Coordinates of C-alpha atoms and ligand atoms in Angstrom, one line a residue:
Chain A
M260 CA 190.1 104.7 67.6
A261 CA 188.8 108.2 67.0
H262 CA 186.6 107.6 64.0
Q263 CA 184.5 110.4 62.6
K264 CA 181.2 110.3 60.9
P265 CA 181.7 111.1 57.2
A266 CA 181.4 114.8 56.5
P267 CA 178.5 115.6 54.1
R268 CA 179.8 116.0 50.5
P269 CA 180.0 119.6 49.7
I270 CA 177.9 120.7 46.7
N271 CA 178.5 123.8 44.8
R272 CA 176.1 126.7 44.6
R273 CA 175.4 126.3 40.9
Q274 CA 174.5 122.6 41.3
F275 CA 172.3 123.4 44.3
L276 CA 170.4 126.1 42.5
G277 CA 170.0 124.0 39.4
E278 CA 168.7 121.1 41.4
T279 CA 166.3 123.3 43.4
A280 CA 164.9 124.8 40.2
Q281 CA 164.3 121.4 38.7
M282 CA 162.7 120.0 41.8
L283 CA 160.4 123.0 42.1
A284 CA 159.3 122.6 38.6
A285 CA 158.7 118.9 38.9
S286 CA 157.0 119.4 42.3
S287 CA 154.5 121.9 40.9
L288 CA 153.6 119.6 38.1
I289 CA 153.0 116.7 40.5
A290 CA 151.1 119.0 42.7
M291 CA 148.8 120.1 39.9
G292 CA 148.2 116.5 38.8
L293 CA 147.4 115.4 42.3
M294 CA 145.2 118.3 43.0
G295 CA 143.2 117.6 39.9
Y296 CA 143.0 113.9 40.6
G297 CA 142.0 114.7 44.2
K298 CA 139.2 117.0 43.1
H299 CA 137.8 114.3 40.9
S300 CA 138.0 111.5 43.5
H301 CA 136.7 113.7 46.3
A302 CA 133.3 114.1 44.8
L303 CA 131.6 111.4 46.9
P304 CA 129.0 109.5 44.8
A305 CA 125.5 109.9 46.1
T306 CA 125.2 106.2 46.9
A307 CA 128.2 106.1 49.2
L308 CA 127.5 106.9 52.8
R309 CA 130.1 107.5 55.6
P310 CA 130.1 105.6 58.9
P311 CA 128.2 107.1 61.9
G312 CA 129.8 110.1 63.4
A313 CA 131.9 110.9 60.2
L314 CA 133.0 114.5 60.0
P315 CA 131.7 116.6 57.1
E316 CA 133.4 115.3 54.0
E317 CA 136.2 118.0 53.7
D318 CA 137.3 117.4 57.2
F319 CA 136.9 113.7 57.0
L320 CA 139.3 113.5 54.1
G321 CA 142.0 115.2 56.2
A322 CA 141.3 113.2 59.4
C323 CA 140.7 109.7 58.2
I324 CA 144.0 107.8 58.0
R325 CA 142.6 105.0 55.9
C326 CA 143.3 102.3 58.4
G327 CA 140.1 100.3 58.2
L328 CA 139.8 99.8 61.9
C329 CA 136.2 100.9 61.7
V330 CA 135.6 98.3 59.0
R331 CA 137.0 95.6 61.2
S332 CA 135.0 96.6 64.2
C333 CA 131.6 96.5 62.4
P334 CA 129.8 93.2 63.3
Y335 CA 127.6 93.4 60.3
N336 CA 130.3 93.9 57.6
T337 CA 128.5 97.1 56.7
L338 CA 131.6 99.2 56.0
K339 CA 134.1 98.8 53.2
L340 CA 137.3 100.7 52.3
A341 CA 137.2 102.4 48.9
Q342 CA 139.5 100.8 46.3
V343 CA 141.4 102.5 43.6
G344 CA 139.0 103.2 40.8
D345 CA 135.9 103.4 43.1
D346 CA 135.2 107.2 42.7
I347 CA 135.5 107.4 46.5
A348 CA 138.8 108.7 48.0
T349 CA 141.1 105.6 48.1
G350 CA 141.1 103.8 51.4
T351 CA 138.3 105.7 53.1
P352 CA 135.4 103.8 54.7
Y353 CA 131.8 103.9 53.2
F354 CA 128.7 101.8 52.9
I355 CA 126.1 101.3 50.2
A356 CA 122.7 101.3 51.9
R357 CA 121.0 99.1 49.3
D358 CA 123.7 96.4 49.8
V359 CA 124.3 96.4 53.5
P360 CA 122.9 99.2 55.7
C361 CA 124.1 100.2 59.1
E362 CA 122.4 98.3 61.8
M363 CA 122.7 101.2 64.2
C364 CA 124.5 99.2 67.0
E365 CA 123.7 100.7 70.4
D366 CA 127.3 100.8 71.4
I367 CA 128.5 102.1 68.0
P368 CA 131.7 100.0 68.0
C369 CA 133.0 101.6 64.8
I370 CA 133.5 105.0 66.6
P371 CA 135.8 104.0 69.5
A372 CA 137.8 101.8 67.0
C373 CA 138.8 104.9 65.0
P374 CA 142.2 106.2 66.1
T375 CA 141.5 109.6 64.8
H376 CA 138.6 112.0 65.1
A377 CA 137.4 111.2 61.6
L378 CA 134.5 109.5 63.4
N379 CA 133.4 111.9 66.1
H380 CA 134.0 110.2 69.4
D381 CA 131.5 112.5 71.1
L382 CA 128.6 110.7 69.3
K383 CA 127.3 108.4 72.0
K384 CA 123.7 107.9 70.9
I385 CA 123.3 106.2 67.6
D386 CA 119.9 107.9 67.2
Q387 CA 121.8 111.2 66.8
A388 CA 123.9 109.9 63.9
K389 CA 123.5 111.7 60.6
M390 CA 125.0 109.4 58.0
G391 CA 122.6 110.6 55.4
L392 CA 118.9 111.5 54.9
A393 CA 116.3 109.3 53.5
Q394 CA 113.9 110.6 50.9
I395 CA 111.2 109.1 48.7
T396 CA 113.0 109.9 45.5
D397 CA 110.3 108.5 43.2
Q398 CA 106.7 108.9 44.2
S399 CA 105.5 107.5 40.9
A400 CA 107.2 104.2 41.7
C401 CA 106.4 104.0 45.5
I402 CA 103.4 101.8 45.7
A403 CA 102.0 103.6 48.7
F404 CA 101.3 106.5 46.4
L405 CA 99.3 104.1 44.2
G406 CA 97.1 103.3 47.2
L407 CA 98.6 100.0 48.3
R408 CA 99.5 99.5 51.9
C409 CA 103.2 98.7 51.7
E410 CA 104.7 100.5 54.7
V411 CA 107.8 98.3 54.6
C412 CA 110.2 101.2 55.1
Y413 CA 108.0 102.6 57.9
N414 CA 108.2 99.2 59.7
V415 CA 111.9 98.5 59.3
C416 CA 113.0 102.0 60.3
P417 CA 114.9 101.7 63.6
V418 CA 113.7 105.1 64.6
R419 CA 110.2 103.8 64.0
G420 CA 107.4 106.2 63.8
K421 CA 109.7 109.2 64.1
A422 CA 111.9 109.2 61.0
I423 CA 109.1 108.0 58.8
T424 CA 105.4 108.7 59.6
L425 CA 102.4 107.6 57.6
E426 CA 100.2 110.4 56.6
R427 CA 96.7 109.6 55.6
Q428 CA 95.5 111.2 52.4
H429 CA 92.4 111.0 50.3
N430 CA 92.7 108.6 47.4
A431 CA 91.3 110.7 44.6
R432 CA 91.4 107.9 42.1
S433 CA 89.1 105.5 43.9
G434 CA 87.3 108.2 45.7
K435 CA 86.6 106.1 48.7
H436 CA 90.0 104.9 50.0
A437 CA 92.9 106.3 51.9
L438 CA 96.6 106.6 50.8
F439 CA 99.1 105.9 53.5
I440 CA 101.9 108.1 52.4
P441 CA 105.4 107.7 54.0
V442 CA 106.7 111.1 55.0
L443 CA 110.3 111.6 56.0
H444 CA 111.5 113.7 59.0
F445 CA 115.0 115.0 58.7
D446 CA 115.4 115.6 62.4
A447 CA 114.9 112.0 63.3
C448 CA 116.4 110.1 60.3
T449 CA 119.9 108.8 61.0
G450 CA 120.6 107.8 57.4
C451 CA 121.1 104.1 58.4
G452 CA 119.7 102.9 55.1
K453 CA 117.5 100.1 56.4
C454 CA 114.6 101.6 54.6
E455 CA 116.4 101.7 51.3
E456 CA 117.6 98.2 51.7
A457 CA 114.1 97.0 52.5
C458 CA 112.2 98.8 49.8
I459 CA 110.3 96.0 48.0
L460 CA 110.8 97.6 44.5
E461 CA 113.3 96.4 42.0
E462 CA 114.9 99.8 42.3
A463 CA 114.3 101.4 45.7
A464 CA 111.9 104.4 45.6
I465 CA 113.3 105.5 49.0
K466 CA 116.9 106.4 49.0
V467 CA 119.3 107.6 51.6
L468 CA 121.3 110.6 50.2
P469 CA 124.4 112.2 51.6
I470 CA 123.4 115.1 53.9
A471 CA 125.2 117.6 51.7
L472 CA 123.1 116.5 48.8
A473 CA 119.7 116.1 50.5
K474 CA 119.6 119.0 52.9
G475 CA 118.2 122.4 51.9
K476 CA 119.1 125.5 53.7
M477 CA 117.2 128.8 54.1
Q478 CA 118.9 132.1 53.7
A479 CA 120.2 133.3 57.1
H480 CA 117.8 136.2 57.1
Y481 CA 114.7 134.1 56.5
K482 CA 112.6 134.1 59.7
V483 CA 109.7 131.9 60.4
G484 CA 107.1 134.3 61.8
W485 CA 105.3 132.0 64.2
Q486 CA 108.6 130.7 65.6
E487 CA 109.9 134.2 66.2
K488 CA 106.5 135.1 67.8
Q489 CA 106.7 132.2 70.1
Q490 CA 110.3 132.9 71.1
A491 CA 109.6 136.6 71.8
G492 CA 106.3 135.8 73.5
Q493 CA 104.6 138.4 71.2
A494 CA 104.3 139.5 67.6
L495 CA 107.4 141.2 66.4
V496 CA 105.5 143.5 63.9
T497 CA 102.8 145.9 64.9
P498 CA 99.5 144.0 64.5
D499 CA 97.2 145.1 61.6
V500 CA 94.6 147.6 62.7
E501 CA 91.2 146.3 62.2
H502 CA 89.8 148.3 59.2
Q503 CA 86.9 150.6 60.3
F504 CA 84.2 151.5 57.7
N505 CA 82.6 154.7 58.5
L506 CA 79.3 154.1 56.7
P507 CA 76.1 156.0 57.1
S508 CA 73.6 154.1 59.1
G509 CA 71.3 151.8 57.1
K510 CA 74.0 151.4 54.4
R511 CA 76.5 148.6 53.8
Y512 CA 79.3 148.0 51.3
D513 CA 78.7 145.3 48.7
Y514 CA 81.8 143.5 47.9
Y515 CA 80.5 142.1 44.6
G516 CA 80.4 145.4 42.8
E517 CA 77.2 147.0 43.9
G518 CA 79.0 149.5 46.1
L519 CA 77.0 151.1 48.8
V520 CA 73.6 149.6 49.2
D521 CA 70.8 149.9 51.7
T522 CA 70.7 147.3 54.5
P523 CA 67.3 146.2 55.3
E524 CA 68.7 143.9 57.9
E525 CA 72.1 142.7 59.2
I526 CA 73.8 140.2 56.7
A527 CA 77.1 138.5 57.5
P528 CA 79.9 140.0 55.4
P529 CA 80.9 137.6 52.6
F530 CA 84.5 137.3 53.9
A531 CA 84.4 135.4 57.1
N532 CA 87.3 135.3 59.5
N533 CA 88.3 131.9 58.4
P534 CA 89.2 132.0 54.7
L535 CA 88.1 128.4 54.3
D536 CA 84.5 129.3 55.2
S537 CA 84.5 131.9 52.4
L538 CA 85.7 129.4 49.9
N539 CA 83.1 126.9 51.0
Q540 CA 80.5 129.6 50.9
K541 CA 81.2 130.3 47.3
Q542 CA 80.8 126.7 46.2
E543 CA 77.3 126.5 47.5
P544 CA 74.8 127.1 44.8
Chain B
M5 CA 188.8 92.7 40.7
A6 CA 185.1 93.7 40.4
N7 CA 182.7 90.9 39.6
P8 CA 180.0 91.5 37.1
A9 CA 176.7 92.6 38.8
K10 CA 175.1 89.5 37.4
E11 CA 177.4 87.3 39.5
A12 CA 177.0 89.3 42.7
G13 CA 176.9 86.9 45.6
L14 CA 178.3 83.9 43.8
A15 CA 181.7 84.2 45.5
A16 CA 180.0 84.3 48.9
I17 CA 177.9 81.2 48.2
R18 CA 181.1 79.4 47.2
S19 CA 183.0 80.4 50.3
K20 CA 180.3 80.6 53.0
G21 CA 177.7 78.2 51.7
W22 CA 174.1 79.1 50.4
W23 CA 172.6 79.7 53.8
R24 CA 175.2 82.1 55.1
A25 CA 175.1 84.0 51.8
H26 CA 171.3 84.4 52.1
Q27 CA 170.5 84.5 55.8
W28 CA 169.6 88.1 56.2
L29 CA 167.7 88.1 53.0
F30 CA 165.8 85.1 54.2
L31 CA 165.1 86.6 57.6
R32 CA 164.0 89.8 56.0
R33 CA 161.5 88.0 53.7
F34 CA 160.3 86.0 56.6
S35 CA 159.7 89.2 58.6
Q36 CA 157.9 90.9 55.7
L37 CA 155.7 87.9 55.1
L38 CA 155.1 87.3 58.8
V39 CA 153.9 90.9 59.2
L40 CA 151.6 90.4 56.2
G41 CA 150.5 87.0 57.5
L42 CA 149.5 88.3 60.9
F43 CA 147.4 91.0 59.2
L44 CA 145.9 88.5 56.8
S45 CA 145.1 85.7 59.2
G46 CA 142.1 87.8 60.4
P47 CA 140.3 88.3 57.1
W48 CA 141.3 84.9 55.7
F49 CA 140.9 82.6 58.7
G50 CA 139.1 84.6 61.3
L51 CA 142.2 84.6 63.5
W52 CA 142.5 88.2 64.6
V53 CA 146.1 88.9 65.7
I54 CA 146.3 92.4 64.3
K55 CA 143.6 94.5 62.8
G56 CA 143.7 97.5 60.5
N57 CA 146.7 98.1 58.2
L58 CA 150.1 99.6 58.3
N59 CA 148.6 103.1 58.6
S60 CA 147.1 102.3 61.9
S61 CA 146.5 99.0 63.6
L62 CA 145.6 97.3 66.8
L63 CA 147.7 94.3 68.0
L64 CA 145.8 91.7 70.0
N65 CA 143.0 94.2 70.6
T66 CA 145.3 96.2 72.9
V67 CA 148.4 97.7 71.4
P68 CA 147.8 100.6 69.0
M69 CA 150.3 101.2 66.3
T70 CA 150.1 104.2 64.0
D71 CA 152.4 105.2 61.1
P72 CA 154.0 108.5 62.0
Y73 CA 154.1 109.7 58.4
I74 CA 150.4 109.3 57.8
L75 CA 149.7 111.0 61.1
L76 CA 152.0 113.8 60.1
Q77 CA 150.1 114.3 56.9
S78 CA 146.9 114.4 58.9
L79 CA 148.4 117.0 61.2
F80 CA 149.4 119.1 58.1
A81 CA 145.8 118.8 56.9
A82 CA 145.0 120.5 60.3
M83 CA 143.2 117.6 61.8
L84 CA 144.0 116.5 65.3
P85 CA 143.7 112.8 65.9
A86 CA 142.5 110.9 69.0
S87 CA 145.0 110.0 71.7
T88 CA 145.1 106.4 70.5
A89 CA 146.9 107.6 67.4
F90 CA 149.5 109.5 69.4
I91 CA 150.2 106.4 71.5
G92 CA 150.4 104.4 68.4
V93 CA 152.9 106.8 66.8
A94 CA 155.0 106.8 70.0
I95 CA 155.2 103.0 69.9
V96 CA 156.1 102.8 66.2
L97 CA 158.4 105.7 66.1
G98 CA 160.2 104.6 69.3
F99 CA 160.8 101.2 67.7
Y100 CA 162.2 102.6 64.5
L101 CA 164.3 105.2 66.2
V102 CA 166.2 102.4 67.9
V103 CA 166.5 99.8 65.1
G104 CA 166.8 102.3 62.3
G105 CA 163.9 104.0 60.4
R106 CA 164.4 102.2 57.2
V107 CA 164.1 98.9 58.8
Y108 CA 160.5 99.7 57.9
C109 CA 161.6 99.5 54.3
S110 CA 163.6 96.3 54.3
W111 CA 161.8 94.3 57.0
V112 CA 158.2 95.4 56.8
C113 CA 157.1 97.3 53.7
P114 CA 155.4 94.9 51.1
V115 CA 156.5 97.1 48.2
N116 CA 160.1 96.2 49.0
I117 CA 159.5 92.6 47.9
I118 CA 158.4 93.9 44.5
T119 CA 161.2 96.4 44.0
D120 CA 163.8 93.9 45.1
A121 CA 162.4 91.5 42.5
A122 CA 162.7 94.2 39.9
A123 CA 166.3 95.0 40.9
W124 CA 167.1 91.2 40.9
L125 CA 165.7 90.9 37.4
R126 CA 167.8 93.8 36.3
R127 CA 171.0 92.3 37.7
R128 CA 170.3 88.7 36.8
F129 CA 169.5 89.3 33.1
N130 CA 172.1 91.9 32.7
F131 CA 169.7 94.5 31.8
K132 CA 171.1 96.6 28.9
G133 CA 168.3 99.1 28.6
K134 CA 168.3 102.7 29.8
N135 CA 168.9 103.7 33.3
F136 CA 166.9 106.7 33.8
S137 CA 168.8 108.3 36.6
I138 CA 167.1 110.3 39.2
N139 CA 168.6 112.4 41.9
R140 CA 168.4 110.6 45.2
H141 CA 167.2 113.8 46.9
V142 CA 163.9 113.8 44.9
R143 CA 162.3 111.7 47.7
Y144 CA 162.8 114.5 50.2
W145 CA 161.2 116.9 47.9
L146 CA 158.3 114.6 47.4
L147 CA 158.1 114.1 51.1
G148 CA 157.9 117.9 51.6
L149 CA 155.4 118.2 48.7
T150 CA 153.1 115.6 50.2
L151 CA 152.9 117.5 53.4
I152 CA 152.4 120.8 51.7
L153 CA 149.7 119.3 49.5
A154 CA 148.0 118.0 52.7
S155 CA 147.9 121.4 54.2
L156 CA 146.9 123.1 51.0
S157 CA 144.0 120.7 50.2
G158 CA 143.1 119.9 53.8
S159 CA 143.0 116.2 52.8
L160 CA 145.4 113.4 52.5
L161 CA 146.0 113.9 48.8
W162 CA 149.1 111.7 48.7
E163 CA 147.2 108.8 50.2
L164 CA 145.1 108.6 47.0
V165 CA 148.1 107.3 45.1
N166 CA 150.7 106.2 47.7
P167 CA 151.7 102.7 46.5
V168 CA 153.0 101.8 49.9
S169 CA 149.8 102.1 51.9
M170 CA 147.8 101.2 48.8
L171 CA 149.4 97.8 48.4
H172 CA 149.3 96.8 52.1
R173 CA 145.7 98.0 52.5
G174 CA 144.8 96.5 49.2
L175 CA 146.0 93.0 50.1
L176 CA 143.8 93.2 53.2
F177 CA 140.8 95.1 52.0
G178 CA 140.8 94.8 48.2
L179 CA 143.1 96.7 45.8
G180 CA 140.8 97.4 42.8
L181 CA 142.7 99.1 40.0
G182 CA 145.6 99.7 42.5
W183 CA 147.3 96.7 40.8
Y184 CA 148.1 99.0 38.0
V185 CA 150.0 101.3 40.3
I186 CA 151.9 98.5 41.8
L187 CA 152.7 97.1 38.4
A188 CA 153.8 100.5 37.3
V189 CA 156.3 100.7 40.2
F190 CA 157.6 97.2 39.3
L191 CA 158.0 98.0 35.6
F192 CA 159.6 101.4 36.4
D193 CA 162.2 99.8 38.6
W194 CA 162.8 96.9 36.3
L195 CA 162.9 98.6 32.9
L196 CA 163.5 102.3 33.5
S197 CA 165.4 103.1 36.6
K198 CA 167.6 101.0 38.9
N199 CA 166.2 101.1 42.4
G200 CA 164.1 104.0 41.0
W201 CA 161.2 103.9 43.4
C202 CA 162.7 102.9 46.8
G203 CA 166.1 104.4 46.3
H204 CA 165.0 107.7 44.8
L205 CA 161.4 108.6 44.9
C206 CA 159.4 107.0 47.7
P207 CA 158.5 109.7 50.3
V208 CA 157.7 107.0 52.9
G209 CA 161.2 105.8 52.6
A210 CA 162.4 109.4 52.8
F211 CA 160.5 109.9 56.0
Y212 CA 161.9 106.8 57.6
S213 CA 165.4 107.8 56.4
L214 CA 165.0 110.9 58.5
A215 CA 164.0 108.7 61.4
T216 CA 167.3 106.9 61.1
V217 CA 169.5 109.6 62.7
V218 CA 169.8 108.1 66.1
A219 CA 169.5 104.5 65.2
R220 CA 171.3 102.1 67.5
V221 CA 171.4 99.2 65.1
R222 CA 173.8 99.8 62.2
V223 CA 175.7 97.9 59.6
S224 CA 179.4 98.3 60.1
A225 CA 182.3 97.4 57.7
D226 CA 184.4 96.4 60.6
K227 CA 186.8 94.1 58.7
R228 CA 187.1 96.5 55.8
A229 CA 190.8 95.7 55.7
Q230 CA 189.8 92.3 54.2
C231 CA 187.9 93.8 51.3
D232 CA 189.1 92.5 48.0
D233 CA 187.2 95.0 45.9
C234 CA 184.8 92.5 44.3
M235 CA 182.1 95.2 44.5
D236 CA 179.4 92.7 45.1
C237 CA 178.0 94.8 48.0
F238 CA 177.6 97.8 45.7
A239 CA 175.8 95.6 43.2
V240 CA 173.2 94.4 45.6
C241 CA 172.7 97.4 47.9
P242 CA 169.6 99.4 47.1
E243 CA 171.5 102.5 48.3
P244 CA 175.1 101.9 47.3
Q245 CA 176.1 105.5 47.9
V246 CA 176.0 104.7 51.7
I247 CA 178.7 102.1 51.6
K248 CA 181.6 103.9 50.1
S249 CA 182.8 106.1 52.9
A250 CA 182.4 103.4 55.5
L251 CA 184.1 100.8 53.5
K252 CA 186.9 102.9 51.9
G253 CA 187.3 105.7 54.4
A254 CA 189.9 104.1 56.6
D255 CA 192.6 106.4 55.3
Q256 CA 190.6 109.5 56.1
G257 CA 189.8 108.2 59.5
I258 CA 186.1 107.7 58.7
S259 CA 184.2 105.3 60.9
P260 CA 183.4 101.9 59.4
V261 CA 179.9 102.2 60.7
I262 CA 177.3 103.1 58.0
Y263 CA 175.7 106.2 59.5
A264 CA 174.1 107.3 56.2
A265 CA 170.4 107.8 56.7
N266 CA 169.4 105.9 53.6
C267 CA 170.8 102.6 54.6
T268 CA 167.9 100.3 55.0
N269 CA 169.6 97.8 57.4
C270 CA 168.7 95.1 55.0
G271 CA 171.9 93.3 55.6
R272 CA 172.3 92.1 52.1
C273 CA 175.9 93.4 52.0
I274 CA 176.6 91.1 54.9
D275 CA 175.2 88.2 53.0
V276 CA 177.0 88.7 49.7
C277 CA 180.5 89.5 51.1
A278 CA 182.7 86.5 50.8
K279 CA 185.2 88.2 53.1
D280 CA 182.7 88.8 55.9
V281 CA 183.6 92.5 56.0
F282 CA 180.2 93.7 57.2
A283 CA 178.2 92.9 60.3
F284 CA 175.3 94.3 62.2
Q285 CA 176.4 96.3 65.2
W286 CA 174.7 97.7 68.3
Q287 CA 175.8 101.2 68.9
K288 CA 176.3 102.0 72.5
F289 CA 174.5 105.1 73.8
I290 CA 177.6 106.6 75.3
K291 CA 180.6 106.7 73.1
Ligands
SF4_109 S1 126.8 101.4 63.9 FE1 127.2 99.2 63.9 S2 126.3 98.5 61.9 FE2 126.5 100.7 61.8 S3 128.5 101.0 60.8 FE3 128.8 101.2 63.0 S4 129.4 99.1 63.6 FE4 128.5 98.9 61.6
SF4_110 S1 138.8 103.9 61.7 FE1 138.7 106.1 61.4 S2 140.7 106.6 60.5 FE2 140.4 104.4 60.3 S3 139.4 104.2 58.3 FE3 137.8 104.3 59.8 S4 137.2 106.4 59.8 FE4 139.2 106.3 58.8
SF4_111 S1 117.5 105.9 56.8 FE1 115.4 105.1 56.6 S2 115.4 103.4 58.1 FE2 117.2 104.7 58.7 S3 116.4 106.2 60.1 FE3 116.2 107.1 58.1 S4 114.1 106.7 57.5 FE4 114.6 105.3 59.2
SF4_112 S1 161.3 103.1 50.1 FE1 159.1 103.2 50.2 S2 158.3 101.5 49.0 FE2 160.5 101.2 49.3 S3 160.6 99.8 51.0 FE3 160.8 101.9 51.8 S4 158.7 102.5 52.3 FE4 158.6 100.7 51.0

C-alpha cells in the first residue's frame, strides 16, 4: 500500500495576509501587556533576598527556570518560590531574612542543585556570597545607640567580628559610659540575614537590603588620594612648597591681626603641624 | 448517522463495555495523577521520588529532566544554562520525539485535566452559548511571541503568566493568586471557546506539537472501512481537524495514520469508537 501523508491544505494569499495582520496586531497587544506586567513584577521588594550566588536581578530573571530545585535542596527551608500575587517574579526563589535567614551552609547545596547558572556555580565559599547587605536602618531604635549592651547581631553573625564590628564611642548623655555601636562592613557581610532575624526589637533595626538598593557607588573618576599614593609609591601631585616668609630679622607675622610685630624671643607659631593641637590650643583660657 | 455530541461514546459503551470504552482515558488520568503524585509525595509525605517541577526536576536524585521549551526561552533571553539542564533536555526531548510531543499534553500536563473537564461539561450539558472561535494557528504565533519577548526583555516574561508551569509548580510550592488564572482557563474553555486553551492558544502545546514530527507512536484509523459515520471521535477529540484526512482519505490514497502534529495521542478516539476503527500503532523507522 503506497499511502501518502496528507498534503497541507493550501491557503490563499488573501487569507494568509489577513491572518498575519490579525496575529501581528494581537501579538503586539499581548506583548505590551506582558511587558508592562513584567516591569511591575520585576521590581523586587526590598525584603526579598535571592539565594547565595544569584546573578544580578536582570540576568537572574532570564536564567532561572523556576524549577524550585534550590528550594528543595535547602536543609533549613529558607528558600521559597514566589507565588502569583507576591510582587516577586512568579516562580523565582527568594527568602525573607526576618522569617528564615540563610544558614550559610558550608557546602552551599542550593548552588549545585541549580540546573542553570542562575545561581553562580563558581561560588565555592559561602563567605563570598553577596545575597544582600546588612545595615542599621534605624539608629534611634537600636538599643546599642541608647547605651545598652545588646550586641545580639554582632554575636549571631556567621562572619563574626568581620561583617559587624563594635566601635566604642563616648556616651555623651551619661558622660561616663561607652556606647558599643555595631558598624557594618560591606566587604565581609554576605547578606545571610541572621542578624535581622535575631534583632531583639519588635521591628528589626538592622535590615538586610538587596545589594542594588544598599550599595552606593562613586563616580568612576573619583580617586582616593591615599590609595593612589600607595599604589604609585609616591604622591601623584607635586607636593606643596613650604611657604617661606622673608621677614626682616627680629620681626614676626602676627596671625591675629597685628601684622608685623617685633619678636623679643622665639614663640611657636599659632598653627601647629597637627591641626588638632591648634584647636586644643584655642580652647585653653 | 451522526450522534449528538452529548451522547458521544454511548454506542461504544453499549458495544464494548464501560472499561474498553474508557481504557485510554483511564490510563491517561492515571499517568497524569501518577506524575503529580510522584512530585507531591516529597513535600507531602517526605518521600522524595522526584524533586523540582515540570520545568526541571531530578528523579531519584540522579536523572535530571528539563523542559525543552523553558530552556529555549532562557536561551532566547541570552542565558546559557549549566550542563545538567542540557542533559535534562536531551532526556525529555528524546522521550517525546519517540512517543509524540503532545503526549506531554494528554499524559502529563495537569492543565489537561481541567480543560478536559471543561470540554466534557460543554458536551454533556449541550452547551448552547457562544463558541468564540479562534484560529488554531494562534498558538504558534504565541509560541514565537513568548520567545521574542524573552529575548527583548532578557527575562522569562511568559513564565510570569504561563498557566501550565504555574499550575504544576503551584500544586507543589503554593499557587497564590494563580488559582484565578487556572479558573480563567477553565471558564474560558467551558463558556467561551471549545477546546480554546489547549487546542488553540497554549504555546506549550504548540511547542510540543512541533516536537511531534518524527513520533514513532501514532494513532491510526486502520479499520476505517468499518466507520459508520457516528462522528463520536470528532466530538471527543480536542483537535478534531487531525482526524479527517486519516479517517476519510482512503479514496485519495491518504495514509490512515494520523500524522498531524496537533494530535495529542490521547487515544480517546480509540475509546469512543464502537467499530474499533482506531488503534495506537508503532511506526517502523524504515518504511
Ligand atoms: S546556603 Fe544553605 S541555608 Fe543558605 S539558602 Fe543555601 S542551602 Fe539554604
Ligand atoms: S534551582 Fe536555579 S533555576 Fe531552579 S529555581 Fe532555583 S535558582 Fe531558579
Ligand atoms: S547579614 Fe548580618 S549576620 Fe549575615 S553576614 Fe551580614 S552582618 Fe553578618
Ligand atoms: S495544550 Fe498546553 S495546557 Fe493543554 S495539555 Fe498541552 S501543554 Fe497542557
